[in-house]
Amino acid sequence: MDKKIFSGVQPTGNLHLGNYLGAIKNFVDLNNNKNNECIFCVVDLHAITVRQDPKQLRNNIRETVATFIASGIDPKKSIIFNQSSVSAHAEGAWILSCVARMGWLNRMTQFKEKAGKDKEKASIGLYSYPVLMASDILLYDATHVPVGDDQKQHLELCRDIAQKFNNDFEVENFLKVPEPLIQKEFSRIMSLKDGSKKMSKSELSDLSRINLTDEKDQIINKIKKAKTDPLPMPQNINELEDRLEAKNLLGIYSSLTNSSLKNSVEIFAGKNFSEFKEKLSDQLVNKIDPISKEIKKLLRDKSYLDKILLDGVEKADLIASKKIERIKEIVGF
Ligand code: TYM
C-alpha cells in the first residue's frame, strides 16, 4: 500500500464547490490509485456540534454518501461509512481529550469563527471538535489526510495529540502521525459574493456558493451575479493580490481545467468579465451538472445508499475496534 487515506465530510447539507474542489476532487484522484487504501467518513458526530434537525440529518447523511459516489468515488475501492455507527470514534475522542491541552484548543481559529461573539453559548462539542477529528484519523493509522486549507490547524493539533500520547505512555510510533494533503493552489474557495470570505454551507445567501445539487440554470445565474470589480480582467498574476473576486473566479476556472492560475490569467488578460464568466459557467456546468443529476438519481435509491454505509461500517469497525482496544490497554483500562 502506498498511502492510507482518511478524510471526513460533515453531513450538514448544501455540499458545495469549495468542498468539491478543496477536498472531494482530491479524494477521487487518491481513490483512483489502486495502491492507496481509502476511508471516507460521513462525520455525523461532528455535525451535531451545531443544532441539526434529526430528520434532515438522516437525509443529509445519505446525500453525503450520494455526493461521494456521484463525484466519482468507487465504493468498491474504498470504505465509506458514517462516524456514529463506529463507537470507537467517540471513545477515542474522550481518551484523547484527556491528552490534548486546553491551551492547544484555545488557539483553534475555526472555533473562534464558528462560536462568534457569544462563545459562552457554543456547545462543548464545538470546542472539542478537533479532538474527535484526531480520534477519527488516528484510529485508522492514516498516513495522509486530504483536506481543504481551513482544516490545516486541526491536522496540526492531531499530530500534536498523537505525539503527546506516544510520549506520555512511552509507546513510540503507536499512534501514527499523519501528513495533511492540502493542494498548493485552490485549497480555499471563496464566496461568490465576497472574495475575502470562505465559500461555506452556513452562509445565508445561496448566491454565495455553487451547491453540488445546483442545476445548469442556477449555476449560470450564480456566476452571472458573482461579484467582480469594474476593471477588465487582470493582465498578470501580481494584480490578483488586490482583486480577490477575480482571483477566486480564476482559481475556480484553473482548478476545473487542471491548469495553473498563471495560465488562466494569460488566457483572459484584458478581456471583459462577461466573456470570462461565460467560459467559467461552461466549465462549471460540464463538471457540476452531471454530479447534481447523479446525486438526485442516487437519492431515489435509499436502500442502495444504506447498503453502502452498512458495508462500510462493518469494515471500518473491524479496524477501529482493534485500535481502540489497544488504546484502552495502554492507558490502563
Ligand atoms: P467540512 O465538512 O466542513 O468540509 C469538508 C471538506 O471540504 C473542505 N472545504 C473547503 N475547501 C476549500 N474551500 C472551501 N471553501 C471549503 N469549505 C470546505 C474542508 O477543508 C474539508 O476538507 N472537520 C472536517 C471534517 C472531518 C475530517 C475528519 C476531515 C472530521 N473528521 C478527519 C479529515 C479527517 C470538516 O468540518 O469538514
mmCIF file with all atom_site columns, C-alpha atoms in Angstrom, residues 18-193:
data_model
loop_
_atom_site.group_PDB
_atom_site.id
_atom_site.type_symbol
_atom_site.label_atom_id
_atom_site.label_alt_id
_atom_site.label_comp_id
_atom_site.label_asym_id
_atom_site.label_entity_id
_atom_site.label_seq_id
_atom_site.pdbx_PDB_ins_code
_atom_site.Cartn_x
_atom_site.Cartn_y
_atom_site.Cartn_z
_atom_site.occupancy
_atom_site.B_iso_or_equiv
_atom_site.pdbx_formal_charge
_atom_site.auth_seq_id
_atom_site.auth_comp_id
_atom_site.auth_asym_id
_atom_site.auth_atom_id
_atom_site.pdbx_PDB_model_num
ATOM 1   C CA . GLY A 1 18  ? -15.490 24.501 -2.077 1.00 0.00 ? 18  GLY A CA 1
ATOM 2   C CA . ASN A 1 19  ? -15.980 21.012 -0.636 1.00 0.00 ? 19  ASN A CA 1
ATOM 3   C CA . TYR A 1 20  ? -15.602 19.581 -4.112 1.00 0.00 ? 20  TYR A CA 1
ATOM 4   C CA . LEU A 1 21  ? -12.510 21.452 -5.326 1.00 0.00 ? 21  LEU A CA 1
ATOM 5   C CA . GLY A 1 22  ? -10.873 21.642 -1.884 1.00 0.00 ? 22  GLY A CA 1
ATOM 6   C CA . ALA A 1 23  ? -11.409 18.033 -0.850 1.00 0.00 ? 23  ALA A CA 1
ATOM 7   C CA . ILE A 1 24  ? -13.703 15.626 -2.714 1.00 0.00 ? 24  ILE A CA 1
ATOM 8   C CA . LYS A 1 25  ? -11.970 16.007 -6.103 1.00 0.00 ? 25  LYS A CA 1
ATOM 9   C CA . ASN A 1 26  ? -8.751  15.021 -4.354 1.00 0.00 ? 26  ASN A CA 1
ATOM 10  C CA . PHE A 1 27  ? -10.495 12.028 -2.716 1.00 0.00 ? 27  PHE A CA 1
ATOM 11  C CA . VAL A 1 28  ? -11.451 10.809 -6.194 1.00 0.00 ? 28  VAL A CA 1
ATOM 12  C CA . ASP A 1 29  ? -7.886  11.074 -7.528 1.00 0.00 ? 29  ASP A CA 1
ATOM 13  C CA . LEU A 1 30  ? -6.469  9.284  -4.484 1.00 0.00 ? 30  LEU A CA 1
ATOM 14  C CA . ASN A 1 31  ? -9.148  6.608  -4.749 1.00 0.00 ? 31  ASN A CA 1
ATOM 15  C CA . ASN A 1 32  ? -8.271  6.022  -8.416 1.00 0.00 ? 32  ASN A CA 1
ATOM 16  C CA . ASN A 1 33  ? -4.747  4.984  -7.437 1.00 0.00 ? 33  ASN A CA 1
ATOM 17  C CA . LYS A 1 34  ? -5.134  1.340  -6.601 1.00 0.00 ? 34  LYS A CA 1
ATOM 18  C CA . ASN A 1 35  ? -2.111  1.412  -4.284 1.00 0.00 ? 35  ASN A CA 1
ATOM 19  C CA . ASN A 1 36  ? -3.945  3.651  -1.846 1.00 0.00 ? 36  ASN A CA 1
ATOM 20  C CA . GLU A 1 37  ? -6.251  2.405  0.861  1.00 0.00 ? 37  GLU A CA 1
ATOM 21  C CA . CYS A 1 38  ? -9.028  4.981  1.223  1.00 0.00 ? 38  CYS A CA 1
ATOM 22  C CA . ILE A 1 39  ? -11.507 5.579  4.012  1.00 0.00 ? 39  ILE A CA 1
ATOM 23  C CA . PHE A 1 40  ? -14.097 8.327  3.676  1.00 0.00 ? 40  PHE A CA 1
ATOM 24  C CA . CYS A 1 41  ? -16.243 9.145  6.661  1.00 0.00 ? 41  CYS A CA 1
ATOM 25  C CA . VAL A 1 42  ? -19.554 10.961 6.895  1.00 0.00 ? 42  VAL A CA 1
ATOM 26  C CA . VAL A 1 43  ? -18.886 12.733 10.190 1.00 0.00 ? 43  VAL A CA 1
ATOM 27  C CA . ASP A 1 44  ? -22.340 12.874 11.739 1.00 0.00 ? 44  ASP A CA 1
ATOM 28  C CA . LEU A 1 45  ? -20.958 13.250 15.279 1.00 0.00 ? 45  LEU A CA 1
ATOM 29  C CA . HIS A 1 46  ? -19.243 16.436 14.139 1.00 0.00 ? 46  HIS A CA 1
ATOM 30  C CA . ALA A 1 47  ? -22.457 17.653 12.517 1.00 0.00 ? 47  ALA A CA 1
ATOM 31  C CA . ILE A 1 48  ? -24.355 17.769 15.822 1.00 0.00 ? 48  ILE A CA 1
ATOM 32  C CA . THR A 1 49  ? -21.862 20.223 17.367 1.00 0.00 ? 49  THR A CA 1
ATOM 33  C CA . VAL A 1 50  ? -24.364 22.717 15.999 1.00 0.00 ? 50  VAL A CA 1
ATOM 34  C CA . ARG A 1 51  ? -28.087 22.065 16.153 1.00 0.00 ? 51  ARG A CA 1
ATOM 35  C CA . GLN A 1 52  ? -29.467 19.764 13.451 1.00 0.00 ? 52  GLN A CA 1
ATOM 36  C CA . ASP A 1 53  ? -32.997 18.733 12.613 1.00 0.00 ? 53  ASP A CA 1
ATOM 37  C CA . PRO A 1 54  ? -32.914 14.932 13.154 1.00 0.00 ? 54  PRO A CA 1
ATOM 38  C CA . LYS A 1 55  ? -34.970 14.119 10.074 1.00 0.00 ? 55  LYS A CA 1
ATOM 39  C CA . GLN A 1 56  ? -32.910 16.413 7.929  1.00 0.00 ? 56  GLN A CA 1
ATOM 40  C CA . LEU A 1 57  ? -29.692 14.977 9.340  1.00 0.00 ? 57  LEU A CA 1
ATOM 41  C CA . ARG A 1 58  ? -30.680 11.471 8.323  1.00 0.00 ? 58  ARG A CA 1
ATOM 42  C CA . ASN A 1 59  ? -31.309 12.695 4.764  1.00 0.00 ? 59  ASN A CA 1
ATOM 43  C CA . ASN A 1 60  ? -28.082 14.660 4.729  1.00 0.00 ? 60  ASN A CA 1
ATOM 44  C CA . ILE A 1 61  ? -26.081 11.572 5.712  1.00 0.00 ? 61  ILE A CA 1
ATOM 45  C CA . ARG A 1 62  ? -27.441 9.783  2.648  1.00 0.00 ? 62  ARG A CA 1
ATOM 46  C CA . GLU A 1 63  ? -26.908 12.845 0.489  1.00 0.00 ? 63  GLU A CA 1
ATOM 47  C CA . THR A 1 64  ? -23.239 12.994 1.511  1.00 0.00 ? 64  THR A CA 1
ATOM 48  C CA . VAL A 1 65  ? -22.779 9.353  0.517  1.00 0.00 ? 65  VAL A CA 1
ATOM 49  C CA . ALA A 1 66  ? -24.562 10.078 -2.781 1.00 0.00 ? 66  ALA A CA 1
ATOM 50  C CA . THR A 1 67  ? -22.255 13.057 -3.351 1.00 0.00 ? 67  THR A CA 1
ATOM 51  C CA . PHE A 1 68  ? -19.137 10.945 -2.816 1.00 0.00 ? 68  PHE A CA 1
ATOM 52  C CA . ILE A 1 69  ? -20.330 8.397  -5.340 1.00 0.00 ? 69  ILE A CA 1
ATOM 53  C CA . ALA A 1 70  ? -21.671 10.921 -7.854 1.00 0.00 ? 70  ALA A CA 1
ATOM 54  C CA . SER A 1 71  ? -18.299 12.705 -7.728 1.00 0.00 ? 71  SER A CA 1
ATOM 55  C CA . GLY A 1 72  ? -16.515 9.507  -8.733 1.00 0.00 ? 72  GLY A CA 1
ATOM 56  C CA . ILE A 1 73  ? -15.544 7.688  -5.544 1.00 0.00 ? 73  ILE A CA 1
ATOM 57  C CA . ASP A 1 74  ? -15.924 3.969  -6.115 1.00 0.00 ? 74  ASP A CA 1
ATOM 58  C CA . PRO A 1 75  ? -17.483 2.339  -3.022 1.00 0.00 ? 75  PRO A CA 1
ATOM 59  C CA . LYS A 1 76  ? -15.897 -0.964 -4.043 1.00 0.00 ? 76  LYS A CA 1
ATOM 60  C CA . LYS A 1 77  ? -12.440 0.543  -3.838 1.00 0.00 ? 77  LYS A CA 1
ATOM 61  C CA . SER A 1 78  ? -12.882 2.467  -0.595 1.00 0.00 ? 78  SER A CA 1
ATOM 62  C CA . ILE A 1 79  ? -14.610 2.306  2.748  1.00 0.00 ? 79  ILE A CA 1
ATOM 63  C CA . ILE A 1 80  ? -17.487 4.773  3.042  1.00 0.00 ? 80  ILE A CA 1
ATOM 64  C CA . PHE A 1 81  ? -19.180 4.854  6.432  1.00 0.00 ? 81  PHE A CA 1
ATOM 65  C CA . ASN A 1 82  ? -20.785 7.115  8.997  1.00 0.00 ? 82  ASN A CA 1
ATOM 66  C CA . GLN A 1 83  ? -18.916 8.021  12.151 1.00 0.00 ? 83  GLN A CA 1
ATOM 67  C CA . SER A 1 84  ? -21.651 7.495  14.759 1.00 0.00 ? 84  SER A CA 1
ATOM 68  C CA . SER A 1 85  ? -22.031 3.837  13.760 1.00 0.00 ? 85  SER A CA 1
ATOM 69  C CA . VAL A 1 86  ? -18.478 3.037  14.846 1.00 0.00 ? 86  VAL A CA 1
ATOM 70  C CA . SER A 1 87  ? -18.378 3.629  18.588 1.00 0.00 ? 87  SER A CA 1
ATOM 71  C CA . ALA A 1 88  ? -14.568 3.718  18.762 1.00 0.00 ? 88  ALA A CA 1
ATOM 72  C CA . HIS A 1 89  ? -14.642 7.301  17.409 1.00 0.00 ? 89  HIS A CA 1
ATOM 73  C CA . ALA A 1 90  ? -16.445 8.683  20.438 1.00 0.00 ? 90  ALA A CA 1
ATOM 74  C CA . GLU A 1 91  ? -14.481 6.514  22.869 1.00 0.00 ? 91  GLU A CA 1
ATOM 75  C CA . GLY A 1 92  ? -11.194 7.571  21.305 1.00 0.00 ? 92  GLY A CA 1
ATOM 76  C CA . ALA A 1 93  ? -12.229 11.209 21.423 1.00 0.00 ? 93  ALA A CA 1
ATOM 77  C CA . TRP A 1 94  ? -12.762 11.006 25.181 1.00 0.00 ? 94  TRP A CA 1
ATOM 78  C CA . ILE A 1 95  ? -9.392  9.405  25.851 1.00 0.00 ? 95  ILE A CA 1
ATOM 79  C CA . LEU A 1 96  ? -7.595  11.838 23.556 1.00 0.00 ? 96  LEU A CA 1
ATOM 80  C CA . SER A 1 97  ? -9.381  14.769 25.180 1.00 0.00 ? 97  SER A CA 1
ATOM 81  C CA . CYS A 1 98  ? -7.506  13.804 28.343 1.00 0.00 ? 98  CYS A CA 1
ATOM 82  C CA . VAL A 1 99  ? -4.244  14.066 26.382 1.00 0.00 ? 99  VAL A CA 1
ATOM 83  C CA . ALA A 1 100 ? -4.969  17.300 24.488 1.00 0.00 ? 100 ALA A CA 1
ATOM 84  C CA . ARG A 1 101 ? -4.340  20.551 26.385 1.00 0.00 ? 101 ARG A CA 1
ATOM 85  C CA . MET A 1 102 ? -6.747  23.454 26.831 1.00 0.00 ? 102 MET A CA 1
ATOM 86  C CA . GLY A 1 103 ? -4.045  25.805 25.596 1.00 0.00 ? 103 GLY A CA 1
ATOM 87  C CA . TRP A 1 104 ? -3.865  23.939 22.295 1.00 0.00 ? 104 TRP A CA 1
ATOM 88  C CA . LEU A 1 105 ? -7.612  24.043 21.751 1.00 0.00 ? 105 LEU A CA 1
ATOM 89  C CA . ASN A 1 106 ? -7.821  27.687 22.746 1.00 0.00 ? 106 ASN A CA 1
ATOM 90  C CA . ARG A 1 107 ? -5.766  28.522 19.680 1.00 0.00 ? 107 ARG A CA 1
ATOM 91  C CA . MET A 1 108 ? -8.185  26.941 17.180 1.00 0.00 ? 108 MET A CA 1
ATOM 92  C CA . THR A 1 109 ? -9.339  29.709 14.858 1.00 0.00 ? 109 THR A CA 1
ATOM 93  C CA . GLN A 1 110 ? -12.281 27.729 13.471 1.00 0.00 ? 110 GLN A CA 1
ATOM 94  C CA . PHE A 1 111 ? -13.875 27.544 16.913 1.00 0.00 ? 111 PHE A CA 1
ATOM 95  C CA . LYS A 1 112 ? -13.463 31.287 17.318 1.00 0.00 ? 112 LYS A CA 1
ATOM 96  C CA . GLU A 1 113 ? -15.069 31.900 13.929 1.00 0.00 ? 113 GLU A CA 1
ATOM 97  C CA . LYS A 1 114 ? -17.918 29.441 14.432 1.00 0.00 ? 114 LYS A CA 1
ATOM 98  C CA . ALA A 1 115 ? -18.671 30.406 18.020 1.00 0.00 ? 115 ALA A CA 1
ATOM 99  C CA . GLY A 1 116 ? -18.654 34.089 17.082 1.00 0.00 ? 116 GLY A CA 1
ATOM 100 C CA . LYS A 1 117 ? -19.087 36.762 19.707 1.00 0.00 ? 117 LYS A CA 1
ATOM 101 C CA . ASP A 1 118 ? -21.121 34.675 22.088 1.00 0.00 ? 118 ASP A CA 1
ATOM 102 C CA . LYS A 1 119 ? -18.793 31.791 22.784 1.00 0.00 ? 119 LYS A CA 1
ATOM 103 C CA . GLU A 1 120 ? -20.415 31.123 26.169 1.00 0.00 ? 120 GLU A CA 1
ATOM 104 C CA . LYS A 1 121 ? -23.380 29.748 24.241 1.00 0.00 ? 121 LYS A CA 1
ATOM 105 C CA . ALA A 1 122 ? -21.387 27.478 21.923 1.00 0.00 ? 122 ALA A CA 1
ATOM 106 C CA . SER A 1 123 ? -21.662 23.759 22.624 1.00 0.00 ? 123 SER A CA 1
ATOM 107 C CA . ILE A 1 124 ? -18.785 21.977 24.342 1.00 0.00 ? 124 ILE A CA 1
ATOM 108 C CA . GLY A 1 125 ? -18.755 19.681 21.334 1.00 0.00 ? 125 GLY A CA 1
ATOM 109 C CA . LEU A 1 126 ? -17.952 22.588 19.044 1.00 0.00 ? 126 LEU A CA 1
ATOM 110 C CA . TYR A 1 127 ? -14.954 23.394 21.226 1.00 0.00 ? 127 TYR A CA 1
ATOM 111 C CA . SER A 1 128 ? -13.611 19.850 21.463 1.00 0.00 ? 128 SER A CA 1
ATOM 112 C CA . TYR A 1 129 ? -14.472 19.079 17.829 1.00 0.00 ? 129 TYR A CA 1
ATOM 113 C CA . PRO A 1 130 ? -10.801 18.850 16.685 1.00 0.00 ? 130 PRO A CA 1
ATOM 114 C CA . VAL A 1 131 ? -10.123 16.140 19.290 1.00 0.00 ? 131 VAL A CA 1
ATOM 115 C CA . LEU A 1 132 ? -12.869 13.995 17.757 1.00 0.00 ? 132 LEU A CA 1
ATOM 116 C CA . MET A 1 133 ? -11.266 14.662 14.396 1.00 0.00 ? 133 MET A CA 1
ATOM 117 C CA . ALA A 1 134 ? -7.942  13.410 15.768 1.00 0.00 ? 134 ALA A CA 1
ATOM 118 C CA . SER A 1 135 ? -9.669  10.263 17.015 1.00 0.00 ? 135 SER A CA 1
ATOM 119 C CA . ASP A 1 136 ? -11.131 9.689  13.517 1.00 0.00 ? 136 ASP A CA 1
ATOM 120 C CA . ILE A 1 137 ? -7.728  9.860  11.892 1.00 0.00 ? 137 ILE A CA 1
ATOM 121 C CA . LEU A 1 138 ? -5.602  8.061  14.499 1.00 0.00 ? 138 LEU A CA 1
ATOM 122 C CA . LEU A 1 139 ? -7.900  5.027  14.833 1.00 0.00 ? 139 LEU A CA 1
ATOM 123 C CA . TYR A 1 140 ? -7.097  4.044  11.251 1.00 0.00 ? 140 TYR A CA 1
ATOM 124 C CA . ASP A 1 141 ? -3.321  4.692  11.303 1.00 0.00 ? 141 ASP A CA 1
ATOM 125 C CA . ALA A 1 142 ? -3.949  7.092  8.422  1.00 0.00 ? 142 ALA A CA 1
ATOM 126 C CA . THR A 1 143 ? -0.756  8.274  6.763  1.00 0.00 ? 143 THR A CA 1
ATOM 127 C CA . HIS A 1 144 ? -2.344  11.043 4.674  1.00 0.00 ? 144 HIS A CA 1
ATOM 128 C CA . VAL A 1 145 ? -5.381  13.249 5.201  1.00 0.00 ? 145 VAL A CA 1
ATOM 129 C CA . PRO A 1 146 ? -6.713  15.198 2.190  1.00 0.00 ? 146 PRO A CA 1
ATOM 130 C CA . VAL A 1 147 ? -8.486  18.375 3.306  1.00 0.00 ? 147 VAL A CA 1
ATOM 131 C CA . GLY A 1 148 ? -9.071  21.981 2.324  1.00 0.00 ? 148 GLY A CA 1
ATOM 132 C CA . ASP A 1 149 ? -6.889  24.710 3.760  1.00 0.00 ? 149 ASP A CA 1
ATOM 133 C CA . ASP A 1 150 ? -9.348  25.510 6.585  1.00 0.00 ? 150 ASP A CA 1
ATOM 134 C CA . GLN A 1 151 ? -8.597  22.162 8.272  1.00 0.00 ? 151 GLN A CA 1
ATOM 135 C CA . LYS A 1 152 ? -4.827  22.633 8.393  1.00 0.00 ? 152 LYS A CA 1
ATOM 136 C CA . GLN A 1 153 ? -4.735  23.775 12.001 1.00 0.00 ? 153 GLN A CA 1
ATOM 137 C CA . HIS A 1 154 ? -6.893  20.840 13.116 1.00 0.00 ? 154 HIS A CA 1
ATOM 138 C CA . LEU A 1 155 ? -4.440  18.462 11.492 1.00 0.00 ? 155 LEU A CA 1
ATOM 139 C CA . GLU A 1 156 ? -1.523  20.067 13.279 1.00 0.00 ? 156 GLU A CA 1
ATOM 140 C CA . LEU A 1 157 ? -3.407  19.539 16.525 1.00 0.00 ? 157 LEU A CA 1
ATOM 141 C CA . CYS A 1 158 ? -3.982  15.892 15.590 1.00 0.00 ? 158 CYS A CA 1
ATOM 142 C CA . ARG A 1 159 ? -0.233  15.468 15.081 1.00 0.00 ? 159 ARG A CA 1
ATOM 143 C CA . ASP A 1 160 ? 0.487   17.064 18.471 1.00 0.00 ? 160 ASP A CA 1
ATOM 144 C CA . ILE A 1 161 ? -2.047  14.811 20.201 1.00 0.00 ? 161 ILE A CA 1
ATOM 145 C CA . ALA A 1 162 ? -0.551  11.680 18.602 1.00 0.00 ? 162 ALA A CA 1
ATOM 146 C CA . GLN A 1 163 ? 2.958   12.671 19.652 1.00 0.00 ? 163 GLN A CA 1
ATOM 147 C CA . LYS A 1 164 ? 1.942   13.507 23.206 1.00 0.00 ? 164 LYS A CA 1
ATOM 148 C CA . PHE A 1 165 ? 0.060   10.231 23.587 1.00 0.00 ? 165 PHE A CA 1
ATOM 149 C CA . ASN A 1 166 ? 3.078   8.264  22.340 1.00 0.00 ? 166 ASN A CA 1
ATOM 150 C CA . ASN A 1 167 ? 5.392   10.179 24.701 1.00 0.00 ? 167 ASN A CA 1
ATOM 151 C CA . ASP A 1 168 ? 3.141   10.090 27.758 1.00 0.00 ? 168 ASP A CA 1
ATOM 152 C CA . PHE A 1 169 ? 2.587   6.345  27.529 1.00 0.00 ? 169 PHE A CA 1
ATOM 153 C CA . GLU A 1 170 ? 6.026   5.531  26.123 1.00 0.00 ? 170 GLU A CA 1
ATOM 154 C CA . VAL A 1 171 ? 4.648   3.803  23.045 1.00 0.00 ? 171 VAL A CA 1
ATOM 155 C CA . GLU A 1 172 ? 6.890   5.086  20.308 1.00 0.00 ? 172 GLU A CA 1
ATOM 156 C CA . ASN A 1 173 ? 5.124   5.366  16.949 1.00 0.00 ? 173 ASN A CA 1
ATOM 157 C CA . PHE A 1 174 ? 1.953   3.670  18.248 1.00 0.00 ? 174 PHE A CA 1
ATOM 158 C CA . LEU A 1 175 ? -0.310  6.475  17.069 1.00 0.00 ? 175 LEU A CA 1
ATOM 159 C CA . LYS A 1 176 ? 0.822   7.312  13.557 1.00 0.00 ? 176 LYS A CA 1
ATOM 160 C CA . VAL A 1 177 ? 1.495   10.993 12.949 1.00 0.00 ? 177 VAL A CA 1
ATOM 161 C CA . PRO A 1 178 ? -0.419  11.805 9.726  1.00 0.00 ? 178 PRO A CA 1
ATOM 162 C CA . GLU A 1 179 ? 0.540   14.136 6.890  1.00 0.00 ? 179 GLU A CA 1
ATOM 163 C CA . PRO A 1 180 ? -2.005  16.642 5.624  1.00 0.00 ? 180 PRO A CA 1
ATOM 164 C CA . LEU A 1 181 ? -2.640  16.631 1.875  1.00 0.00 ? 181 LEU A CA 1
ATOM 165 C CA . ILE A 1 182 ? -3.587  20.182 1.016  1.00 0.00 ? 182 ILE A CA 1
ATOM 166 C CA . GLN A 1 183 ? -3.449  21.337 -2.578 1.00 0.00 ? 183 GLN A CA 1
ATOM 167 C CA . LYS A 1 184 ? -0.959  24.119 -3.206 1.00 0.00 ? 184 LYS A CA 1
ATOM 168 C CA . GLU A 1 185 ? -3.364  26.234 -5.212 1.00 0.00 ? 185 GLU A CA 1
ATOM 169 C CA . PHE A 1 186 ? -7.155  26.482 -4.865 1.00 0.00 ? 186 PHE A CA 1
ATOM 170 C CA . SER A 1 187 ? -7.284  24.884 -1.422 1.00 0.00 ? 187 SER A CA 1
ATOM 171 C CA . ARG A 1 188 ? -9.578  27.673 -0.248 1.00 0.00 ? 188 ARG A CA 1
ATOM 172 C CA . ILE A 1 189 ? -12.510 28.537 -2.489 1.00 0.00 ? 189 ILE A CA 1
ATOM 173 C CA . MET A 1 190 ? -14.085 31.845 -1.550 1.00 0.00 ? 190 MET A CA 1
ATOM 174 C CA . SER A 1 191 ? -17.668 33.121 -1.512 1.00 0.00 ? 191 SER A CA 1
ATOM 175 C CA . LEU A 1 192 ? -19.044 34.330 -4.857 1.00 0.00 ? 192 LEU A CA 1
ATOM 176 C CA . LYS A 1 193 ? -20.331 37.411 -3.046 1.00 0.00 ? 193 LYS A CA 1
#
